[in-house]
Amino acid sequence: MSPSASTLSPIAFPDVALPESARLLRAEVRAFLDEERARGTVLGRPDSWLAGWDPGFSRRLAERGWVGMALPAEYGGAGRGFLERYVVIEELLAAGAPVSAHWVSDRQAGPSVLGHGTEEQRRFFLPRIAAGQCFFSIGMSEKSSGSDLASVRTRAERTADGWRLTGTKMWTGGAHVNDYAIVLARTDDTEDKHAGLSQFIVDLRAPGVRVEPIRLMSGEHRFNACHLEGVDVPDGMLLGRRGDGWKQVTGELAFERSGPERYLSTFPLLVSLLRELEKRSTTVEQLTQVGILTARLHGIRRLSLGVAAALDAGSSPDVQAALVKDLGTRLEGALTDTVRSVLPTPADPHATPGSHSELLAFALLHSPGYTLRGGTNEILRGIITRGLEQH
């Protein structure tokens, strides 16, 4: 019998760091995923948190309380904490479930609005996020700033009743299908480039917002250049305090960099490899290479779980999150290369959907982005080094 994603996943290891409620929750999620596989919505594709946009699937998750899990119940969330949320998302990623519609809203927009937003913003956005009815994009990166995020040129000028934003945000995932973006813009000119930055919640359908596709090598439309051509934003959509944008953004990055998506994006390809190896005789060398991958994956998972526990405790583990992202995304690339080495197979994007050749092609076409998105690994190593020096 072919093994399932669940039985082959890193989460088959003992849940020693998780409460009993999380272990029971895992069984519920696996039963739900079995139902979704039967209806054809869970295809076991790599990079499902980026490439699997299915708002219907997101809403079915929300109906079970699995979107906005860490948000307080008074704002429509489940109030279950980051460790229980962790269990849900690693099961979804290991299965290759289509979660990209609600991904940014759940991972960082919701916690950002909760932490920095006004009471009016919380009452409006958080219940909609938790219900799978409001989807967010990230408006941080720019063409001229690269990994130097503090050098953004998008400006927000004061108007009589709000702000007018002008500039272009690059790599804005889902801006062509999502509802809002949290945009980092310069509100004041200061000697310290990290000061004078603020965040705004921008309606992606507002006049002056123009979305231009940036297509991947595969031809997929996931990312965009989001042009803000004099977009008027009401005063009530300033997120947090004016000038606190840098502090708020760096706090968000702990959510963005530390989750299971940083080491499980290519995991469905490992599942596919094991299914293929099950059909034939295997060598000690092949099994050793798979074992090394699994051991690395387990170690990174433990580090990632530690970040989730720190977030649960109210800490902001920026250095640890950067370490997860650096180690995890390098593992994702190594996994793809090892799969090709263990079982040389033509990568064919036109092969039968779900076949090993098709999944391999999908992973290869996405692989250049693994160490770039969420901050390049070179920048992350600088963060890690400075953090270690301070301690």
GROMACS .gro file of C-alpha atoms in nm:
model
  391
    1MET     CA    1   0.000   0.000   0.000
    2SER     CA    2   0.135   0.344  -0.088
    3PRO     CA    3   0.212   0.562   0.213
    4SER     CA    4   0.008   0.878   0.265
    5ALA     CA    5   0.139   1.230   0.317
    6SER     CA    6   0.043   1.203   0.683
    7THR     CA    7   0.234   0.883   0.756
    8LEU     CA    8   0.546   1.010   0.582
    9SER     CA    9   0.546   1.363   0.719
   10PRO     CA   10   0.788   1.510   0.972
   11ILE     CA   11   0.492   1.543   1.203
   12ALA     CA   12   0.493   1.165   1.246
   13PHE     CA   13   0.776   1.232   1.492
   14PRO     CA   14   0.672   1.255   1.860
   15ASP     CA   15   0.491   1.580   1.945
   16VAL     CA   16   0.703   1.624   2.254
   17ALA     CA   17   0.677   2.005   2.252
   18LEU     CA   18   0.303   2.022   2.195
   19PRO     CA   19   0.007   2.014   2.434
   20GLU     CA   20  -0.239   1.725   2.426
   21SER     CA   21  -0.500   1.949   2.263
   22ALA     CA   22  -0.265   1.996   1.968
   23ARG     CA   23  -0.225   1.620   1.924
   24LEU     CA   24  -0.601   1.571   1.917
   25LEU     CA   25  -0.632   1.858   1.673
   26ARG     CA   26  -0.387   1.690   1.437
   27ALA     CA   27  -0.620   1.392   1.398
   28GLU     CA   28  -0.910   1.624   1.316
   29VAL     CA   29  -0.708   1.801   1.045
   30ARG     CA   30  -0.600   1.473   0.887
   31ALA     CA   31  -0.962   1.355   0.871
   32PHE     CA   32  -1.060   1.683   0.707
   33LEU     CA   33  -0.778   1.649   0.452
   34ASP     CA   34  -0.892   1.298   0.365
   35GLU     CA   35  -1.235   1.442   0.285
   36GLU     CA   36  -1.081   1.715   0.072
   37ARG     CA   37  -0.866   1.467  -0.120
   38ALA     CA   38  -1.181   1.275  -0.200
   39ARG     CA   39  -1.339   1.588  -0.348
   40GLY     CA   40  -1.022   1.662  -0.550
   41THR     CA   41  -0.912   1.986  -0.386
   42VAL     CA   42  -0.590   1.862  -0.221
   43LEU     CA   43  -0.347   1.771  -0.497
   44GLY     CA   44  -0.022   1.727  -0.303
   45ARG     CA   45   0.163   2.001  -0.494
   46PRO     CA   46   0.485   2.166  -0.373
   47ASP     CA   47   0.468   2.533  -0.271
   48SER     CA   48   0.096   2.508  -0.196
   49TRP     CA   49   0.106   2.810   0.037
   50LEU     CA   50   0.212   3.024  -0.258
   51ALA     CA   51   0.054   2.853  -0.559
   52GLY     CA   52  -0.268   2.703  -0.422
   53TRP     CA   53  -0.525   2.987  -0.429
   54ASP     CA   54  -0.865   2.839  -0.344
   55PRO     CA   55  -1.096   3.073  -0.145
   56GLY     CA   56  -1.357   2.798  -0.110
   57PHE     CA   57  -1.105   2.572   0.062
   58SER     CA   58  -1.002   2.862   0.287
   59ARG     CA   59  -1.363   2.920   0.390
   60ARG     CA   60  -1.413   2.553   0.472
   61LEU     CA   61  -1.107   2.570   0.696
   62ALA     CA   62  -1.249   2.883   0.856
   63GLU     CA   63  -1.578   2.708   0.929
   64ARG     CA   64  -1.379   2.467   1.145
   65GLY     CA   65  -1.201   2.750   1.325
   66TRP     CA   66  -0.868   2.686   1.151
   67VAL     CA   67  -0.813   3.034   1.006
   68GLY     CA   68  -0.730   3.308   1.254
   69MET     CA   69  -0.672   3.042   1.517
   70ALA     CA   70  -0.447   3.261   1.732
   71LEU     CA   71  -0.684   3.559   1.722
   72PRO     CA   72  -0.898   3.624   2.032
   73ALA     CA   73  -1.253   3.493   2.029
   74GLU     CA   74  -1.389   3.846   2.078
   75TYR     CA   75  -1.261   3.926   1.726
   76GLY     CA   76  -1.390   3.608   1.566
   77GLY     CA   77  -1.078   3.399   1.617
   78ALA     CA   78  -1.039   3.067   1.796
   79GLY     CA   79  -0.803   3.191   2.068
   80ARG     CA   80  -0.602   2.869   2.047
   81GLY     CA   81  -0.246   3.001   2.031
   82PHE     CA   82   0.045   2.962   1.792
   83LEU     CA   83   0.139   2.603   1.879
   84GLU     CA   84  -0.204   2.469   1.791
   85ARG     CA   85  -0.207   2.682   1.478
   86TYR     CA   86   0.133   2.529   1.398
   87VAL     CA   87  -0.015   2.179   1.398
   88VAL     CA   88  -0.283   2.280   1.150
   89ILE     CA   89  -0.054   2.454   0.905
   90GLU     CA   90   0.213   2.184   0.899
   91GLU     CA   91  -0.053   1.923   0.824
   92LEU     CA   92  -0.188   2.143   0.544
   93LEU     CA   93   0.158   2.202   0.398
   94ALA     CA   94   0.264   1.838   0.423
   95ALA     CA   95  -0.050   1.747   0.230
   96GLY     CA   96   0.010   2.016  -0.033
   97ALA     CA   97  -0.327   2.178   0.041
   98PRO     CA   98  -0.432   2.498  -0.145
   99VAL     CA   99  -0.394   2.757   0.133
  100SER     CA  100  -0.253   3.064  -0.041
  101ALA     CA  101  -0.580   3.262  -0.044
  102HIS     CA  102  -0.581   3.315   0.332
  103TRP     CA  103  -0.211   3.259   0.397
  104VAL     CA  104  -0.086   3.616   0.447
  105SER     CA  105  -0.405   3.723   0.625
  106ASP     CA  106  -0.371   3.439   0.875
  107ARG     CA  107   0.007   3.445   0.915
  108GLN     CA  108   0.080   3.814   0.957
  109ALA     CA  109  -0.194   4.058   0.862
  110GLY     CA  110  -0.423   3.935   1.140
  111PRO     CA  111  -0.155   3.946   1.413
  112SER     CA  112  -0.040   4.289   1.286
  113VAL     CA  113  -0.389   4.439   1.301
  114LEU     CA  114  -0.441   4.280   1.643
  115GLY     CA  115  -0.111   4.417   1.774
  116HIS     CA  116  -0.106   4.763   1.616
  117GLY     CA  117  -0.452   4.839   1.482
  118THR     CA  118  -0.721   5.061   1.623
  119GLU     CA  119  -1.025   4.903   1.785
  120GLU     CA  120  -1.225   4.996   1.476
  121GLN     CA  121  -0.972   4.818   1.250
  122ARG     CA  122  -0.979   4.510   1.472
  123ARG     CA  123  -1.357   4.493   1.472
  124PHE     CA  124  -1.373   4.532   1.096
  125PHE     CA  125  -1.087   4.316   0.969
  126LEU     CA  126  -1.025   4.036   1.218
  127PRO     CA  127  -1.368   3.865   1.204
  128ARG     CA  128  -1.350   3.875   0.823
  129ILE     CA  129  -1.002   3.724   0.825
  130ALA     CA  130  -1.110   3.447   1.063
  131ALA     CA  131  -1.413   3.372   0.842
  132GLY     CA  132  -1.198   3.334   0.529
  133GLN     CA  133  -1.368   3.635   0.371
  134CYS     CA  134  -1.086   3.892   0.364
  135PHE     CA  135  -0.752   3.823   0.195
  136PHE     CA  136  -0.433   4.032   0.231
  137SER     CA  137  -0.112   4.090   0.037
  138ILE     CA  138   0.221   4.228   0.158
  139GLY     CA  139   0.340   4.564   0.021
  140MET     CA  140   0.701   4.582   0.141
  141SER     CA  141   0.954   4.516  -0.138
  142GLU     CA  142   1.052   4.764  -0.407
  143LYS     CA  143   1.258   4.741  -0.722
  144SER     CA  144   1.522   4.990  -0.612
  145SER     CA  145   1.558   4.874  -0.252
  146GLY     CA  146   1.635   4.504  -0.291
  147SER     CA  147   1.686   4.358   0.054
  148ASP     CA  148   1.745   4.705   0.201
  149LEU     CA  149   1.384   4.744   0.305
  150ALA     CA  150   1.440   5.075   0.486
  151SER     CA  151   1.524   5.249   0.157
  152VAL     CA  152   1.167   5.229   0.025
  153ARG     CA  153   1.062   5.515  -0.200
  154THR     CA  154   0.687   5.477  -0.182
  155ARG     CA  155   0.563   5.798  -0.020
  156ALA     CA  156   0.254   5.886   0.178
  157GLU     CA  157   0.167   6.256   0.167
  158ARG     CA  158  -0.077   6.410   0.411
  159THR     CA  159  -0.413   6.523   0.272
  160ALA     CA  160  -0.711   6.696   0.432
  161ASP     CA  161  -0.871   6.371   0.545
  162GLY     CA  162  -0.601   6.107   0.509
  163TRP     CA  163  -0.301   6.016   0.298
  164ARG     CA  164  -0.208   5.989  -0.069
  165LEU     CA  165   0.027   5.703  -0.157
  166THR     CA  166   0.257   5.706  -0.459
  167GLY     CA  167   0.507   5.438  -0.553
  168THR     CA  168   0.545   5.079  -0.672
  169LYS     CA  169   0.564   4.765  -0.463
  170MET     CA  170   0.725   4.460  -0.620
  171TRP     CA  171   0.661   4.088  -0.566
  172THR     CA  172   0.319   4.164  -0.420
  173GLY     CA  173   0.180   3.811  -0.408
  174GLY     CA  174  -0.191   3.779  -0.483
  175ALA     CA  175  -0.253   4.151  -0.537
  176HIS     CA  176  -0.459   4.064  -0.846
  177VAL     CA  177  -0.705   3.852  -0.642
  178ASN     CA  178  -0.679   3.972  -0.281
  179ASP     CA  179  -0.873   4.246  -0.105
  180TYR     CA  180  -0.616   4.455   0.084
  181ALA     CA  181  -0.242   4.505   0.120
  182ILE     CA  182  -0.043   4.629   0.418
  183VAL     CA  183   0.189   4.884   0.256
  184LEU     CA  184   0.509   5.029   0.401
  185ALA     CA  185   0.559   5.391   0.294
  186ARG     CA  186   0.771   5.690   0.392
  187THR     CA  187   0.571   5.955   0.576
  188ASP     CA  188   0.862   6.170   0.700
  189ASP     CA  189   1.214   6.253   0.579
  190THR     CA  190   1.468   6.176   0.851
  191GLU     CA  191   1.844   6.126   0.878
  192ASP     CA  192   1.783   5.776   1.010
  193LYS     CA  193   1.634   5.586   0.717
  194HIS     CA  194   1.468   5.344   0.961
  195ALA     CA  195   1.262   5.629   1.102
  196GLY     CA  196   0.983   5.813   0.922
  197LEU     CA  197   0.820   5.495   0.788
  198SER     CA  198   0.455   5.402   0.843
  199GLN     CA  199   0.219   5.122   0.746
  200PHE     CA  200  -0.115   5.159   0.572
  201ILE     CA  201  -0.401   4.923   0.492
  202VAL     CA  202  -0.471   4.978   0.122
  203ASP     CA  203  -0.783   4.863  -0.061
  204LEU     CA  204  -0.648   4.684  -0.370
  205ARG     CA  205  -0.957   4.785  -0.567
  206ALA     CA  206  -0.927   5.156  -0.485
  207PRO     CA  207  -0.884   5.413  -0.765
  208GLY     CA  208  -0.517   5.456  -0.849
  209VAL     CA  209  -0.415   5.097  -0.771
  210ARG     CA  210  -0.277   4.931  -1.084
  211VAL     CA  211  -0.163   4.568  -1.070
  212GLU     CA  212   0.090   4.445  -1.328
  213PRO     CA  213   0.165   4.070  -1.346
  214ILE     CA  214   0.511   3.931  -1.278
  215ARG     CA  215   0.507   3.578  -1.415
  216LEU     CA  216   0.720   3.292  -1.288
  217MET     CA  217   0.934   3.077  -1.518
  218SER     CA  218   0.642   2.836  -1.528
  219GLY     CA  219   0.419   3.110  -1.667
  220GLU     CA  220   0.215   3.123  -1.345
  221HIS     CA  221   0.076   3.457  -1.229
  222ARG     CA  222   0.140   3.467  -0.853
  223PHE     CA  223   0.331   3.792  -0.806
  224ASN     CA  224   0.274   4.148  -0.919
  225ALA     CA  225   0.414   4.495  -0.945
  226CYS     CA  226   0.155   4.695  -0.752
  227HIS     CA  227   0.155   5.055  -0.872
  228LEU     CA  228   0.009   5.310  -0.632
  229GLU     CA  229  -0.068   5.609  -0.851
  230GLY     CA  230  -0.195   5.868  -0.608
  231VAL     CA  231  -0.408   5.631  -0.400
  232ASP     CA  232  -0.614   5.807  -0.134
  233VAL     CA  233  -0.615   5.623   0.198
  234PRO     CA  234  -0.842   5.739   0.483
  235ASP     CA  235  -0.689   5.838   0.816
  236GLY     CA  236  -0.848   5.532   0.971
  237MET     CA  237  -0.633   5.302   0.755
  238LEU     CA  238  -0.301   5.410   0.906
  239LEU     CA  239  -0.187   5.091   1.081
  240GLY     CA  240  -0.020   5.168   1.412
  241ARG     CA  241   0.148   5.499   1.487
  242ARG     CA  242   0.299   5.730   1.229
  243GLY     CA  243   0.674   5.665   1.212
  244ASP     CA  244   0.658   5.320   1.373
  245GLY     CA  245   0.652   5.133   1.042
  246TRP     CA  246   1.003   4.989   1.066
  247LYS     CA  247   0.947   4.853   1.416
  248GLN     CA  248   0.616   4.702   1.310
  249VAL     CA  249   0.753   4.545   0.992
  250THR     CA  250   1.048   4.380   1.166
  251GLY     CA  251   0.807   4.237   1.422
  252GLU     CA  252   0.597   4.090   1.140
  253LEU     CA  253   0.898   3.919   0.989
  254ALA     CA  254   0.918   3.675   1.280
  255PHE     CA  255   0.578   3.545   1.166
  256GLU     CA  256   0.681   3.542   0.801
  257ARG     CA  257   1.017   3.369   0.836
  258SER     CA  258   0.973   3.104   1.101
  259GLY     CA  259   0.678   2.888   1.000
  260PRO     CA  260   0.667   2.538   0.850
  261GLU     CA  261   0.637   2.685   0.500
  262ARG     CA  262   1.010   2.760   0.523
  263TYR     CA  263   1.100   2.391   0.521
  264LEU     CA  264   0.789   2.208   0.395
  265SER     CA  265   0.737   2.379   0.058
  266THR     CA  266   0.900   2.089  -0.125
  267PHE     CA  267   0.791   1.817   0.118
  268PRO     CA  268   0.524   1.670  -0.115
  269LEU     CA  269   0.810   1.590  -0.355
  270LEU     CA  270   0.978   1.383  -0.083
  271VAL     CA  271   0.650   1.196  -0.030
  272SER     CA  272   0.637   1.128  -0.404
  273LEU     CA  273   0.997   1.002  -0.402
  274LEU     CA  274   0.921   0.753  -0.125
  275ARG     CA  275   0.618   0.627  -0.313
  276GLU     CA  276   0.834   0.572  -0.619
  277LEU     CA  277   1.110   0.398  -0.420
  278GLU     CA  278   0.850   0.168  -0.266
  279LYS     CA  279   0.787   0.025  -0.614
  280ARG     CA  280   1.148  -0.084  -0.673
  281SER     CA  281   1.458  -0.222  -0.507
  282THR     CA  282   1.652   0.045  -0.317
  283THR     CA  283   2.020   0.075  -0.233
  284VAL     CA  284   2.182   0.169   0.096
  285GLU     CA  285   2.305   0.491  -0.065
  286GLN     CA  286   1.954   0.592  -0.168
  287LEU     CA  287   1.813   0.526   0.177
  288THR     CA  288   2.103   0.710   0.341
  289GLN     CA  289   2.040   1.023   0.136
  290VAL     CA  290   1.671   1.016   0.226
  291GLY     CA  291   1.760   0.962   0.592
  292ILE     CA  292   1.992   1.263   0.595
  293LEU     CA  293   1.716   1.481   0.449
  294THR     CA  294   1.470   1.359   0.709
  295ALA     CA  295   1.713   1.424   0.994
  296ARG     CA  296   1.778   1.779   0.874
  297LEU     CA  297   1.407   1.839   0.837
  298HIS     CA  298   1.341   1.716   1.190
  299GLY     CA  299   1.606   1.948   1.336
  300ILE     CA  300   1.469   2.254   1.159
  301ARG     CA  301   1.118   2.164   1.267
  302ARG     CA  302   1.230   2.167   1.631
  303LEU     CA  303   1.378   2.514   1.586
  304SER     CA  304   1.062   2.636   1.414
  305LEU     CA  305   0.847   2.496   1.695
  306GLY     CA  306   1.062   2.689   1.940
  307VAL     CA  307   0.981   3.014   1.759
  308ALA     CA  308   0.610   2.931   1.770
  309ALA     CA  309   0.638   2.872   2.145
  310ALA     CA  310   0.818   3.206   2.187
  311LEU     CA  311   0.542   3.384   1.992
  312ASP     CA  312   0.287   3.214   2.217
  313ALA     CA  313   0.475   3.358   2.515
  314GLY     CA  314   0.462   3.709   2.368
  315SER     CA  315   0.828   3.728   2.259
  316SER     CA  316   0.959   3.852   1.923
  317PRO     CA  317   1.228   3.597   1.827
  318ASP     CA  318   1.363   3.775   1.518
  319VAL     CA  319   1.706   3.605   1.517
  320GLN     CA  320   1.565   3.256   1.564
  321ALA     CA  321   1.310   3.321   1.289
  322ALA     CA  322   1.589   3.429   1.052
  323LEU     CA  323   1.776   3.109   1.134
  324VAL     CA  324   1.469   2.897   1.053
  325LYS     CA  325   1.430   3.069   0.719
  326ASP     CA  326   1.799   3.036   0.628
  327LEU     CA  327   1.827   2.669   0.721
  328GLY     CA  328   1.481   2.576   0.597
  329THR     CA  329   1.499   2.727   0.251
  330ARG     CA  330   1.842   2.578   0.192
  331LEU     CA  331   1.694   2.241   0.286
  332GLU     CA  332   1.414   2.292   0.031
  333GLY     CA  333   1.668   2.334  -0.247
  334ALA     CA  334   1.875   2.041  -0.121
  335LEU     CA  335   1.564   1.824  -0.110
  336THR     CA  336   1.489   1.893  -0.475
  337ASP     CA  337   1.850   1.819  -0.576
  338THR     CA  338   1.861   1.501  -0.367
  339VAL     CA  339   1.536   1.371  -0.515
  340ARG     CA  340   1.688   1.411  -0.863
  341SER     CA  341   2.004   1.232  -0.749
  342VAL     CA  342   1.831   0.944  -0.571
  343LEU     CA  343   1.588   0.879  -0.855
  344PRO     CA  344   1.690   1.038  -1.187
  345THR     CA  345   1.360   1.121  -1.353
  346PRO     CA  346   1.277   1.362  -1.638
  347ALA     CA  347   1.108   1.673  -1.500
  348ASP     CA  348   0.801   1.722  -1.718
  349PRO     CA  349   0.550   2.001  -1.636
  350HIS     CA  350   0.310   1.844  -1.889
  351ALA     CA  351   0.315   1.498  -1.731
  352THR     CA  352   0.010   1.353  -1.558
  353PRO     CA  353  -0.093   1.587  -1.274
  354GLY     CA  354   0.036   1.450  -0.945
  355SER     CA  355   0.294   1.223  -1.110
  356HIS     CA  356   0.652   1.232  -0.985
  357SER     CA  357   0.775   1.394  -1.308
  358GLU     CA  358   0.514   1.669  -1.285
  359LEU     CA  359   0.580   1.742  -0.916
  360LEU     CA  360   0.955   1.750  -0.979
  361ALA     CA  361   0.911   2.001  -1.261
  362PHE     CA  362   0.686   2.215  -1.042
  363ALA     CA  363   0.942   2.217  -0.759
  364LEU     CA  364   1.231   2.298  -0.994
  365LEU     CA  365   1.048   2.591  -1.155
  366HIS     CA  366   0.973   2.735  -0.811
  367SER     CA  367   1.316   2.665  -0.660
  368PRO     CA  368   1.487   2.998  -0.747
  369GLY     CA  369   1.251   3.175  -0.507
  370TYR     CA  370   1.312   2.959  -0.202
  371THR     CA  371   1.612   3.154  -0.070
  372LEU     CA  372   1.487   3.494  -0.195
  373ARG     CA  373   1.131   3.541  -0.071
  374GLY     CA  374   1.090   3.665   0.284
  375GLY     CA  375   1.440   3.817   0.275
  376THR     CA  376   1.746   3.678   0.099
  377ASN     CA  377   1.949   3.427   0.295
  378GLU     CA  378   2.254   3.657   0.279
  379ILE     CA  379   2.061   3.932   0.458
  380LEU     CA  380   1.928   3.682   0.711
  381ARG     CA  381   2.279   3.567   0.799
  382GLY     CA  382   2.366   3.929   0.875
  383ILE     CA  383   2.068   3.946   1.112
  384ILE     CA  384   2.176   3.622   1.278
  385THR     CA  385   2.538   3.740   1.317
  386ARG     CA  386   2.438   4.075   1.468
  387GLY     CA  387   2.200   3.900   1.704
  388LEU     CA  388   2.471   3.663   1.824
  389GLU     CA  389   2.715   3.952   1.872
  390GLN     CA  390   2.464   4.132   2.094
  391HIS     CA  391   2.444   3.828   2.318
   0.00000   0.00000   0.00000
